[in-house]
mmCIF file of C-alpha atoms in Angstrom:
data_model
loop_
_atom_site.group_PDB
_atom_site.id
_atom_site.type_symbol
_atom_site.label_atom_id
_atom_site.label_comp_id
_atom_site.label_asym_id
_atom_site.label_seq_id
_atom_site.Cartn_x
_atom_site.Cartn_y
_atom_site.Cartn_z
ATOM 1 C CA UNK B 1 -16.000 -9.247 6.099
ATOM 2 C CA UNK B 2 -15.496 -5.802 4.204
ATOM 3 C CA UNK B 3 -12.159 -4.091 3.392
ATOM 4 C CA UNK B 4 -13.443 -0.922 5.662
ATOM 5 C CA UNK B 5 -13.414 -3.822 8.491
ATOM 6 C CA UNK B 6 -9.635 -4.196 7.380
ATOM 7 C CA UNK B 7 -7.747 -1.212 6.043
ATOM 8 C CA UNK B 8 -5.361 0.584 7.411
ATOM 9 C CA UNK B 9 -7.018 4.434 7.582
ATOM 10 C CA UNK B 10 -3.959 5.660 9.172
ATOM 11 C CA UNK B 11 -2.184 6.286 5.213
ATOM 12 C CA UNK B 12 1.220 7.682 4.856
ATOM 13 C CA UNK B 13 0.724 10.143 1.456
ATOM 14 C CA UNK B 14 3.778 11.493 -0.247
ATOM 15 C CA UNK B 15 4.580 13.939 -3.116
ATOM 16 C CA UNK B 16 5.979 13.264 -6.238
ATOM 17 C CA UNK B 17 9.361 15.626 -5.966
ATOM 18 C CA UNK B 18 10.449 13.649 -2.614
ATOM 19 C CA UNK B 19 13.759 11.289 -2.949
ATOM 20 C CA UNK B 20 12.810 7.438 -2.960
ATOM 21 C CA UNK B 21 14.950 7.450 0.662
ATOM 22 C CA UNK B 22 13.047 10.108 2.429
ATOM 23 C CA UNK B 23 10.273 7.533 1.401
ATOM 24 C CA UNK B 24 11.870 4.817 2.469
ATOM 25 C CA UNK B 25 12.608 6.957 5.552
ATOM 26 C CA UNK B 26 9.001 7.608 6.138
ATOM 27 C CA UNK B 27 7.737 4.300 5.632
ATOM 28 C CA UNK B 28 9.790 2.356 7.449
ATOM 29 C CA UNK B 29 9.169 4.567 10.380
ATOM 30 C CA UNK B 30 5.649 3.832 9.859
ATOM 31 C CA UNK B 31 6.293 0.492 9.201
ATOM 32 C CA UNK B 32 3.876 0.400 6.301
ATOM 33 C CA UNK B 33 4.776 -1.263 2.708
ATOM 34 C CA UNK B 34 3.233 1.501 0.644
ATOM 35 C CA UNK B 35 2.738 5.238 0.301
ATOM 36 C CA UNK B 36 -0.081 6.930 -1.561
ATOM 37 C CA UNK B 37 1.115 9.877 -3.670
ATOM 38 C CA UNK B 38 -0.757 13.046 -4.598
ATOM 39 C CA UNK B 39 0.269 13.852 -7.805
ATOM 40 C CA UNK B 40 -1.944 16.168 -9.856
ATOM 41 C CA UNK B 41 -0.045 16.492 -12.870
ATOM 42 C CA UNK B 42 0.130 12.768 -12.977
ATOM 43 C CA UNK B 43 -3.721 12.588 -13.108
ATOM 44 C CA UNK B 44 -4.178 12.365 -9.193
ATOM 45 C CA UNK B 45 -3.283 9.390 -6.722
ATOM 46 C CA UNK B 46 -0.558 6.925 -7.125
ATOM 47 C CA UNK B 47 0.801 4.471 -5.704
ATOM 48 C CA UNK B 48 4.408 3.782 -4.070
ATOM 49 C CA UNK B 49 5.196 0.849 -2.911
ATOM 50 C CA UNK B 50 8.243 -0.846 -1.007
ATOM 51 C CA UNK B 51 8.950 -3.071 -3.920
ATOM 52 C CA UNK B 52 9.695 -0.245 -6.095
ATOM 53 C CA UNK B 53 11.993 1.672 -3.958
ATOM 54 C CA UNK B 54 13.807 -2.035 -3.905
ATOM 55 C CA UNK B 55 13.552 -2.311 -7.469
ATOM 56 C CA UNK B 56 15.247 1.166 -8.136
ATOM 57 C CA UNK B 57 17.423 0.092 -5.953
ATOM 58 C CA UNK B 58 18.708 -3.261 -7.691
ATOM 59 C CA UNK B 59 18.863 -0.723 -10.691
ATOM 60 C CA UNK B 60 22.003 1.151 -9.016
ATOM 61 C CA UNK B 61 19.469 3.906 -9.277
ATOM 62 C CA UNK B 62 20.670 6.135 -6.021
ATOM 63 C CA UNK B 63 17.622 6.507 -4.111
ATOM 64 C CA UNK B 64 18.885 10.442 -2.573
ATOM 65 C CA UNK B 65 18.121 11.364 -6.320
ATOM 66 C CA UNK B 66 15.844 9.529 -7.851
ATOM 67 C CA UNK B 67 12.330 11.020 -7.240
ATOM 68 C CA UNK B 68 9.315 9.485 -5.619
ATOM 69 C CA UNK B 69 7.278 10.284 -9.458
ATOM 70 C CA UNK B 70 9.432 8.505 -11.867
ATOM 71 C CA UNK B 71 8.550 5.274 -9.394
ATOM 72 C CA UNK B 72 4.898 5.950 -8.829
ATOM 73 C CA UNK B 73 2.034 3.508 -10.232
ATOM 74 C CA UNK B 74 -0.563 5.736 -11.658
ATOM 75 C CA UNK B 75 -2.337 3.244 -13.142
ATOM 76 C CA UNK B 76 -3.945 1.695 -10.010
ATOM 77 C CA UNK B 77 -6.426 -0.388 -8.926
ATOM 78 C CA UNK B 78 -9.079 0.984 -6.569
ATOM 79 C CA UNK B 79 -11.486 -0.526 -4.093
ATOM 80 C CA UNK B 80 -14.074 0.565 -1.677
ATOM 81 C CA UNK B 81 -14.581 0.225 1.602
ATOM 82 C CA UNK B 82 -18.010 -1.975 1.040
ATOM 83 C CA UNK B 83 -16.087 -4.512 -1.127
ATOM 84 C CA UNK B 84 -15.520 -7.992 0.601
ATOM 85 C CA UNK B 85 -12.270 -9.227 1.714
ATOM 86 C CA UNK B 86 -12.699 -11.690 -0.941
ATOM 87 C CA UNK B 87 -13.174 -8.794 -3.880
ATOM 88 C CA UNK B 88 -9.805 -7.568 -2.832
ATOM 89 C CA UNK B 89 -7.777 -10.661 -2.747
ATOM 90 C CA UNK B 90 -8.992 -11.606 -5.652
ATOM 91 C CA UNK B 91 -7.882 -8.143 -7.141
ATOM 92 C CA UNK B 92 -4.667 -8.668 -5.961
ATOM 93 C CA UNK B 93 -4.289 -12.359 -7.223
ATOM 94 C CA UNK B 94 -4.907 -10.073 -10.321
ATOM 95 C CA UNK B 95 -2.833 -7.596 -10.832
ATOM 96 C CA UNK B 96 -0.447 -9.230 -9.220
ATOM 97 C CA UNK B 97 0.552 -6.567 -6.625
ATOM 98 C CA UNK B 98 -0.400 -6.772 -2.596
ATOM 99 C CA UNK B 99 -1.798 -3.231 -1.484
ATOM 100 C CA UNK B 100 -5.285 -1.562 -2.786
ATOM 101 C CA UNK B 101 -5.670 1.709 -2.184
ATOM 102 C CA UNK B 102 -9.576 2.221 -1.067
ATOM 103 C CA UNK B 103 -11.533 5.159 -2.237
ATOM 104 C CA UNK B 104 -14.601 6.501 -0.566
ATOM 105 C CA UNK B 105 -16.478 9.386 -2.470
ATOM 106 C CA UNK B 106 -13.379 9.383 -4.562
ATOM 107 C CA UNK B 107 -11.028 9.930 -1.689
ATOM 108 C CA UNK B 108 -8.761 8.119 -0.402
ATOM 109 C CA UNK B 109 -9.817 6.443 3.122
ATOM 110 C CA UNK B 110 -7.338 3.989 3.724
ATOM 111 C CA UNK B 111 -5.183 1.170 2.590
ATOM 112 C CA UNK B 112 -5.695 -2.633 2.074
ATOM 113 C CA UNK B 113 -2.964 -4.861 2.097
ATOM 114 C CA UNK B 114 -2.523 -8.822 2.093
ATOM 115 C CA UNK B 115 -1.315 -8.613 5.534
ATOM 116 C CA UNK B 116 -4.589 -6.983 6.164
ATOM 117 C CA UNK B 117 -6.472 -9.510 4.967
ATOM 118 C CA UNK B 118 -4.711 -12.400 5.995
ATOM 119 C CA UNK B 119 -5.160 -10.892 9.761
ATOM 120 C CA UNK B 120 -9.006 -11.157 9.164
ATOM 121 C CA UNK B 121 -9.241 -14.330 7.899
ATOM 122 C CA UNK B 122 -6.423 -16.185 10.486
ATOM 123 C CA UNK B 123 -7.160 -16.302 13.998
ATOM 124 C CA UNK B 124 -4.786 -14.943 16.099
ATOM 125 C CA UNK B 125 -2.116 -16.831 17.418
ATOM 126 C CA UNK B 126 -2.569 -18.097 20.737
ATOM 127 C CA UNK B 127 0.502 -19.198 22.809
ATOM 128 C CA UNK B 128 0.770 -22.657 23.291
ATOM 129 C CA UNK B 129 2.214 -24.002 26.288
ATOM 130 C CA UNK B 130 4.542 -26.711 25.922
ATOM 131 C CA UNK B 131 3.617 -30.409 27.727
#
């Protein structure tokens, strides 16, 4: 199975100069862990995720100030949609993070997460009637 078969190509994208709650705001109404931000004086596309709006957080950092691009990864890790399920958890064991943010034609198309890719490779749950 490919990530294209398993991304999310609905993608929330913020800017750098929002506040870390009007992200948390937006994702949490989206229910998604992570936010791609367009940033082009940070050299492009970022990453926000839900762990570092928590992190700031546990800081004391107050997240009505604090802006979306002092909390960005900029430094990420990329995949494409013809990479294997496999190619992405294994980037993930990594780097040690749990969303991929997939590029096609150096665009982003969508979003890969563990969740993702746990839904692929777990059945899904069937009820089971008790005896």
């Amino acid at each position: 199975m490919l990530v294209r078969d398993a991304m999310s190509t609905v993608v929330l994208t913020v800017g750098p100069a929002h506040t870390l709650r009007q992200a948390a705001a937006l994702m949490s109404a989206r229910r998604v862990g992570a936010a791609i931000v367009l940033d082009p004086d940070a050299g492009g596309i970022g990453i926000l995720t839900e762990r570092d709006i928590l992190n700031s957080v546990g800081l004391g950092q107050d997240p009505d100030t604090e802006r979306i691009h002092a909390h960005t990864t900029n430094d990420v890790v990329f995949a494409t949609p013809t990479w294997t399920l496999e190619e992405a958890a294994r980037a993930m064991a990594h780097g040690g993070f749990r969303h991929l943010v997939v590029l096609d034609r150096g665009e982003p198309a969508g979003i890969v997460s563990v969740r993702d890719i746990i839904r692929c490779w777990v059945p899904a749950r069937q009820h089971v009637v008790p005896a």
